[in-house]
Amino acid sequence: MRFVPMNSVRKGAVIAKPLIDSNGSLLLKEGVILSDPIIQKIQDKGYKSIYVKDDYSQGDIEDVIKPEIRRKVTNKIKDTFEFFAKNQGRETQNSAQIYKNLDELYDMSKAIVDDLFNQKDIMISMVDIKSMDNYTYSHSVNVAVLSLVIGIAAQLTKNELYEITMGAMLHDIGKIFVPKEILNKPGKLTDEEFKIIQQHTVKGYEYISQNSSIKATTKIIALQHHLNMDGSGYPSGNKLSQIHKFSRIVSIADIYDALTSDRSYRKAFAPSEAIEYIMSLASSKLDIDYVKVFVKKIIPYPVGTIVMLSNGETAVVKKLNEGFPMRPVVELIINGKLTDEKIDLMEMNNQVIKEIVYEISG
Ligand SMILES: [Fe+2]
């Protein structure tokens, strides 16, 4: 399995991960062989990259949480956002229905934490595919899972993990106040539009602050997740010492997932590029200690990724070397064909992975 931008997907490739739309319905199931019309249809639906299996990459990439759980949580987050959106400014936000919804979401957070807590060696090698219309909900689940994995590695307590997972799921609740046209705008935002987007932190915070069943840490994460360690970011006027540790973790997860997602105005960054970018922010904007933890937990080149080596040769990642995710075992591809010739990059001092390749010329 490998993650390929749509413009590099060729007919004959096989869908490796089901494509789900924002209503939770299945658009295409795993195993469908792609034809030109199907590729066109996927592009028309707004997907910019998908997971495929082809001759080069047959293996699976294990997701951290099971797809059924991911789907259930995504739908519950969607319900919660929609409920709040419908009841803006009304007393009903403290109704029995929303309590029930929030309780269910908290129970799901707990179940995910309990499931992952004992898997200390868990690594993140993939995130969910998001289309334009389910971006916010699917992104919320990814940010929760990423925050949880960082939190486990940073040795947060179980109660803290329950809270950070729940808070991460609702971190962008203020997006209900941003018009869809601005959220999904394909081009560059005007200053005015950018200001409206920035308000999602304060507005989300103020809005859920009226709800007595939402934990204080969830409210803080909603307010602070775009604040930077150097005082930049928004909302402005916060002092660094006041950025809660949960907010620091969630902001790393948020940036990583946003970068590795297709957006209306660009296609996704490869994991390796997103990691580089996050490392470049570590000394100024992000909490360097949590960035260090995060980098150990992310696999930049999952098995199945096709890469170019520093000597110009093409190869596919076959096996990871534990603790050295940048230096996996690869198999050379020559003239578009797999060669069976394996190279362990751990043993090669003079060769490194230069970049990810999506199209192979035979
Ligand atoms: Fe946000």
Coordinates of C-alpha atoms and ligand atoms in Angstrom, one line a residue:
M1 CA 0.0 0.0 0.0
R2 CA 1.2 3.5 -0.7
F3 CA -0.2 7.0 -0.6
V4 CA -0.3 8.5 -4.1
P5 CA -1.5 11.9 -5.3
M6 CA -4.5 11.5 -7.7
N7 CA -2.6 12.9 -10.7
S8 CA 0.0 10.1 -10.3
V9 CA -2.6 7.3 -10.0
R10 CA -2.8 5.1 -13.1
K11 CA -5.5 2.7 -14.2
G12 CA -5.0 -0.9 -13.0
A13 CA -4.0 0.2 -9.5
V14 CA -6.1 -1.2 -6.7
I15 CA -7.8 0.8 -4.0
A16 CA -6.1 -0.1 -0.7
K17 CA -8.3 1.7 1.8
P18 CA -12.1 2.3 1.6
L19 CA -13.1 5.8 0.5
I20 CA -15.8 7.1 2.8
D21 CA -17.8 10.3 2.3
S22 CA -18.9 12.8 4.9
N23 CA -22.1 10.9 5.6
G24 CA -20.2 7.8 6.5
S25 CA -21.3 6.1 3.2
L26 CA -18.9 4.0 1.3
L27 CA -17.9 5.6 -2.0
L28 CA -15.4 2.9 -3.1
K29 CA -14.5 -0.2 -1.3
E30 CA -11.1 -1.7 -0.8
G31 CA -10.0 -3.9 -3.7
V32 CA -11.7 -1.9 -6.5
I33 CA -9.5 -1.9 -9.6
L34 CA -9.2 1.6 -10.9
S35 CA -10.2 2.5 -14.4
D36 CA -9.9 6.0 -16.0
P37 CA -13.6 6.9 -15.3
I38 CA -13.3 5.8 -11.6
I39 CA -10.1 7.9 -11.3
Q40 CA -12.0 10.8 -12.7
K41 CA -14.9 10.3 -10.3
I42 CA -12.6 10.2 -7.3
Q43 CA -11.0 13.5 -8.5
D44 CA -14.4 15.0 -9.1
K45 CA -15.3 14.2 -5.5
G46 CA -12.5 16.4 -4.3
Y47 CA -9.9 13.8 -3.3
K48 CA -6.4 14.7 -4.1
S49 CA -4.6 11.6 -2.9
I50 CA -5.5 8.0 -2.1
Y51 CA -4.0 4.7 -0.9
V52 CA -3.4 2.2 -3.6
K53 CA -1.8 -1.3 -3.9
D54 CA 0.2 -2.0 -7.1
D55 CA 3.0 -4.3 -8.2
Y56 CA 5.5 -2.3 -6.2
S57 CA 3.7 -2.2 -2.9
Q58 CA 1.5 -5.1 -1.8
G59 CA 1.7 -5.0 2.0
D60 CA -0.7 -3.3 4.4
I61 CA -0.2 -0.3 6.5
E62 CA -1.7 -0.9 9.9
D63 CA -3.8 1.9 11.2
V64 CA -3.6 2.8 14.9
I65 CA -7.3 2.6 15.4
K66 CA -9.6 0.2 13.7
P67 CA -11.5 1.6 10.7
E68 CA -14.9 0.8 12.3
I69 CA -14.0 2.8 15.4
R70 CA -12.6 5.6 13.3
R71 CA -15.9 5.8 11.4
K72 CA -18.0 5.7 14.6
V73 CA -16.0 8.4 16.2
T74 CA -16.0 10.6 13.1
N75 CA -19.8 10.3 12.9
K76 CA -20.2 11.2 16.6
I77 CA -18.0 14.2 16.2
K78 CA -20.0 15.3 13.2
D79 CA -23.3 14.9 15.2
T80 CA -21.8 16.9 18.1
F81 CA -20.6 19.7 15.7
E82 CA -24.0 19.8 13.9
F83 CA -25.9 19.8 17.2
F84 CA -24.0 22.8 18.4
A85 CA -24.2 24.5 15.1
K86 CA -28.0 24.1 15.0
N87 CA -28.5 25.3 18.6
Q88 CA -26.2 28.4 18.5
G89 CA -27.3 30.9 21.1
R90 CA -30.1 28.7 22.5
E91 CA -30.6 27.3 25.9
T92 CA -30.8 23.8 24.4
Q93 CA -27.0 23.5 24.3
N94 CA -27.4 22.2 27.8
S95 CA -30.1 19.7 26.8
A96 CA -30.2 16.0 27.7
Q97 CA -29.4 15.2 24.1
I98 CA -26.1 17.0 24.0
Y99 CA -25.1 15.6 27.4
K100 CA -25.8 12.1 26.0
N101 CA -23.7 12.9 22.9
L102 CA -20.8 14.3 24.9
D103 CA -20.9 11.3 27.2
E104 CA -20.8 9.0 24.3
L105 CA -17.8 10.9 22.8
Y106 CA -16.0 10.7 26.1
D107 CA -16.7 7.0 26.4
M108 CA -15.2 6.6 22.9
S109 CA -12.1 8.6 23.9
K110 CA -11.7 6.4 26.9
A111 CA -12.1 3.2 24.9
I112 CA -9.4 4.4 22.4
V113 CA -7.1 5.4 25.2
D114 CA -7.6 2.0 27.1
D115 CA -6.9 0.2 23.8
L116 CA -3.7 2.0 23.0
F117 CA -2.3 2.6 26.5
N118 CA -0.6 -0.7 26.7
Q119 CA 0.9 -0.6 23.3
K120 CA 3.9 1.6 24.2
D121 CA 5.7 0.8 20.9
I122 CA 2.8 2.1 18.8
M123 CA 3.9 4.3 15.9
I124 CA 1.9 6.4 13.5
S125 CA 2.4 5.5 9.9
M126 CA -0.7 6.7 8.3
V127 CA -3.6 9.1 8.8
D128 CA -7.1 9.1 7.4
I129 CA -7.9 10.2 3.9
K130 CA -10.1 13.3 4.1
S131 CA -12.2 14.8 1.4
M132 CA -13.2 18.4 1.3
D133 CA -16.6 17.8 2.9
N134 CA -15.5 15.7 5.8
Y135 CA -12.3 17.5 6.5
T136 CA -13.1 18.9 9.9
Y137 CA -14.5 15.7 11.4
S138 CA -11.9 13.4 10.0
H139 CA -9.2 15.9 11.0
S140 CA -10.5 16.0 14.5
V141 CA -10.2 12.2 14.9
N142 CA -6.6 12.2 13.5
V143 CA -5.6 15.1 15.8
A144 CA -7.0 13.1 18.7
V145 CA -5.1 9.9 17.8
L146 CA -1.9 11.8 17.2
S147 CA -2.2 13.7 20.4
L148 CA -2.9 10.5 22.3
V149 CA 0.2 8.8 20.8
I150 CA 2.4 11.8 21.8
G151 CA 0.7 11.9 25.2
I152 CA 1.4 8.2 25.9
A153 CA 5.0 8.6 24.9
A154 CA 5.3 11.7 27.0
Q155 CA 4.0 9.6 30.0
L156 CA 0.8 11.5 30.7
T157 CA -1.5 9.8 33.2
K158 CA -4.5 7.8 32.0
N159 CA -6.9 10.5 33.2
E160 CA -4.9 13.1 31.3
L161 CA -5.0 11.0 28.2
Y162 CA -8.8 10.7 28.4
E163 CA -9.0 14.4 28.7
I164 CA -6.5 15.3 25.9
T165 CA -8.2 12.8 23.5
M166 CA -11.6 14.3 24.2
G167 CA -10.3 17.9 24.0
A168 CA -8.5 17.2 20.7
M169 CA -11.7 15.8 19.2
L170 CA -13.5 19.1 19.9
H171 CA -10.5 21.4 19.4
D172 CA -12.0 23.0 16.3
I173 CA -15.6 23.3 17.6
G174 CA -15.4 27.0 16.9
K175 CA -15.3 26.2 13.1
I176 CA -19.1 26.0 13.3
F177 CA -19.0 29.8 13.4
V178 CA -16.9 30.1 10.2
P179 CA -18.9 30.1 6.9
K180 CA -18.3 27.1 4.7
E181 CA -17.3 29.2 1.7
I182 CA -14.4 30.6 3.8
L183 CA -13.4 27.2 5.3
N184 CA -13.3 25.5 1.9
K185 CA -12.1 28.4 -0.2
P186 CA -9.8 27.1 -2.9
G187 CA -7.7 30.2 -3.3
K188 CA -5.8 32.5 -1.0
L189 CA -7.8 34.0 1.9
T190 CA -8.2 37.8 2.2
D191 CA -7.1 39.4 5.5
E192 CA -10.7 39.8 6.5
E193 CA -11.4 36.1 5.8
F194 CA -8.3 35.0 7.7
K195 CA -9.5 37.1 10.7
I196 CA -12.8 35.3 10.6
I197 CA -11.1 31.9 10.6
Q198 CA -8.9 32.9 13.5
Q199 CA -12.0 33.7 15.5
H200 CA -12.8 30.0 15.7
T201 CA -10.6 29.7 18.8
V202 CA -12.2 32.4 20.9
K203 CA -15.7 31.7 19.6
G204 CA -15.4 28.0 20.2
Y205 CA -14.1 28.6 23.7
E206 CA -16.8 31.1 24.6
Y207 CA -19.5 28.9 23.2
I208 CA -18.6 25.7 25.0
S209 CA -17.8 27.5 28.2
Q210 CA -21.5 27.8 28.6
N211 CA -21.8 24.1 28.7
S212 CA -21.3 22.7 32.2
S213 CA -20.6 19.1 31.1
I214 CA -17.5 20.0 29.0
K215 CA -14.3 19.7 30.8
A216 CA -12.1 22.7 31.5
T217 CA -9.2 21.2 29.5
T218 CA -11.4 20.8 26.4
K219 CA -12.2 24.5 26.6
I220 CA -8.6 25.5 27.1
I221 CA -7.5 23.4 24.0
A222 CA -10.2 25.0 21.9
L223 CA -8.9 28.4 22.9
Q224 CA -5.1 27.8 22.7
H225 CA -4.4 25.3 20.0
H226 CA -3.1 28.0 17.6
L227 CA -0.9 29.7 20.1
N228 CA 2.8 29.4 19.7
M229 CA 5.6 29.2 22.2
D230 CA 7.2 32.4 21.0
G231 CA 4.1 34.4 21.6
S232 CA 2.9 34.4 17.9
G233 CA -0.2 32.7 16.7
Y234 CA -3.7 33.5 17.9
P235 CA -5.6 34.6 19.9
S236 CA -3.0 37.2 20.6
G237 CA -2.0 38.5 24.0
N238 CA -1.4 35.2 25.8
K239 CA 1.8 34.7 27.8
L240 CA 3.9 31.6 27.0
S241 CA 3.8 30.1 30.5
Q242 CA 0.0 30.0 30.2
I243 CA -0.1 27.6 27.3
H244 CA -1.4 24.4 28.7
K245 CA 0.6 21.2 28.0
F246 CA -2.4 19.7 26.3
S247 CA -2.6 22.7 23.9
R248 CA 1.1 22.3 23.1
I249 CA 0.7 18.7 22.2
V250 CA -2.6 19.2 20.2
S251 CA -0.9 22.0 18.2
I252 CA 1.8 19.7 17.0
A253 CA -0.8 17.0 16.1
D254 CA -2.9 19.7 14.4
I255 CA -0.1 21.0 12.2
Y256 CA 1.0 17.5 11.2
D257 CA -2.4 16.4 10.2
A258 CA -3.2 19.6 8.3
L259 CA 0.1 19.3 6.4
T260 CA -0.4 15.7 5.5
S261 CA -4.0 16.4 4.3
D262 CA -5.1 17.4 0.9
R263 CA -6.6 20.8 1.0
S264 CA -8.6 22.7 -1.6
Y265 CA -5.6 24.8 -2.4
R266 CA -2.8 22.1 -2.4
K267 CA -2.2 18.4 -2.2
A268 CA -0.9 16.7 0.9
F269 CA 2.7 16.9 2.0
A270 CA 4.5 13.6 2.3
P271 CA 5.0 12.5 6.0
S272 CA 8.8 13.1 5.7
E273 CA 8.2 16.7 4.5
A274 CA 5.7 17.3 7.3
I275 CA 8.2 16.0 9.9
E276 CA 10.9 18.3 8.5
Y277 CA 8.6 21.3 8.7
I278 CA 7.5 20.5 12.3
M279 CA 11.2 20.1 13.3
S280 CA 11.9 23.5 11.7
L281 CA 9.3 25.1 14.0
A282 CA 10.5 23.3 17.1
S283 CA 12.9 25.9 18.4
S284 CA 10.5 28.8 18.0
K285 CA 6.9 28.0 17.7
L286 CA 6.4 24.5 19.1
D287 CA 7.3 22.9 22.4
I288 CA 10.7 21.3 21.6
D289 CA 10.4 18.5 24.1
Y290 CA 7.0 17.3 22.7
V291 CA 8.4 17.6 19.1
K292 CA 11.2 15.3 20.1
V293 CA 8.7 12.8 21.4
F294 CA 6.5 13.2 18.3
V295 CA 9.3 12.6 15.9
K296 CA 10.1 9.3 17.5
K297 CA 6.5 8.1 17.0
I298 CA 6.0 8.9 13.3
I299 CA 7.1 6.7 10.4
P300 CA 8.1 9.0 7.6
Y301 CA 8.5 6.2 5.0
P302 CA 6.0 3.5 5.7
V303 CA 6.5 0.0 4.0
G304 CA 5.4 0.3 0.4
T305 CA 6.6 3.9 -0.1
I306 CA 8.6 4.3 -3.3
V307 CA 11.6 6.5 -2.7
M308 CA 14.6 7.9 -4.6
L309 CA 18.0 7.3 -2.9
S310 CA 20.7 9.9 -2.8
N311 CA 22.5 8.1 -5.7
G312 CA 19.5 8.5 -7.9
E313 CA 18.3 4.9 -7.7
T314 CA 14.6 4.1 -7.1
A315 CA 13.5 1.6 -4.5
V316 CA 10.5 0.5 -2.5
V317 CA 10.5 0.4 1.4
K318 CA 10.3 -3.2 2.5
K319 CA 11.0 -3.3 6.2
L320 CA 11.6 -0.7 8.9
N321 CA 14.6 -0.7 11.3
E322 CA 13.3 -0.2 14.8
G323 CA 14.3 3.2 16.2
F324 CA 15.7 4.4 12.8
P325 CA 12.6 5.2 10.7
M326 CA 14.7 7.2 8.2
R327 CA 16.9 4.2 7.3
P328 CA 14.6 1.3 6.3
V329 CA 15.4 -1.8 4.2
V330 CA 14.5 -1.1 0.6
E331 CA 14.3 -3.1 -2.6
L332 CA 15.7 -1.6 -5.8
I333 CA 13.5 -0.9 -8.8
I334 CA 15.3 -0.9 -12.1
N335 CA 13.6 0.0 -15.4
G336 CA 10.3 0.0 -13.6
K337 CA 10.7 -3.5 -12.3
L338 CA 11.4 -4.8 -8.8
T339 CA 14.8 -6.5 -8.7
D340 CA 14.7 -8.6 -5.5
E341 CA 17.9 -6.8 -4.6
K342 CA 17.6 -5.5 -1.0
I343 CA 19.6 -2.7 0.6
D344 CA 19.6 -2.1 4.3
L345 CA 20.1 1.6 4.6
M346 CA 21.3 1.1 8.2
E347 CA 24.4 -0.5 6.8
M348 CA 25.0 2.1 4.1
N349 CA 26.8 5.2 5.3
N350 CA 26.8 6.8 2.0
Q351 CA 23.2 6.5 1.0
V352 CA 20.1 8.1 2.3
I353 CA 16.5 8.6 1.1
K354 CA 16.3 11.8 -0.9
E355 CA 12.6 11.9 -1.6
I356 CA 9.3 10.1 -2.2
V357 CA 8.6 9.1 -5.8
Y358 CA 5.0 8.7 -7.0
E359 CA 5.5 7.8 -10.7
I360 CA 7.9 5.2 -12.0
S361 CA 9.1 5.2 -15.5
G362 CA 9.7 1.8 -17.0
Ligands
FE1 FE -8.0 25.1 14.7

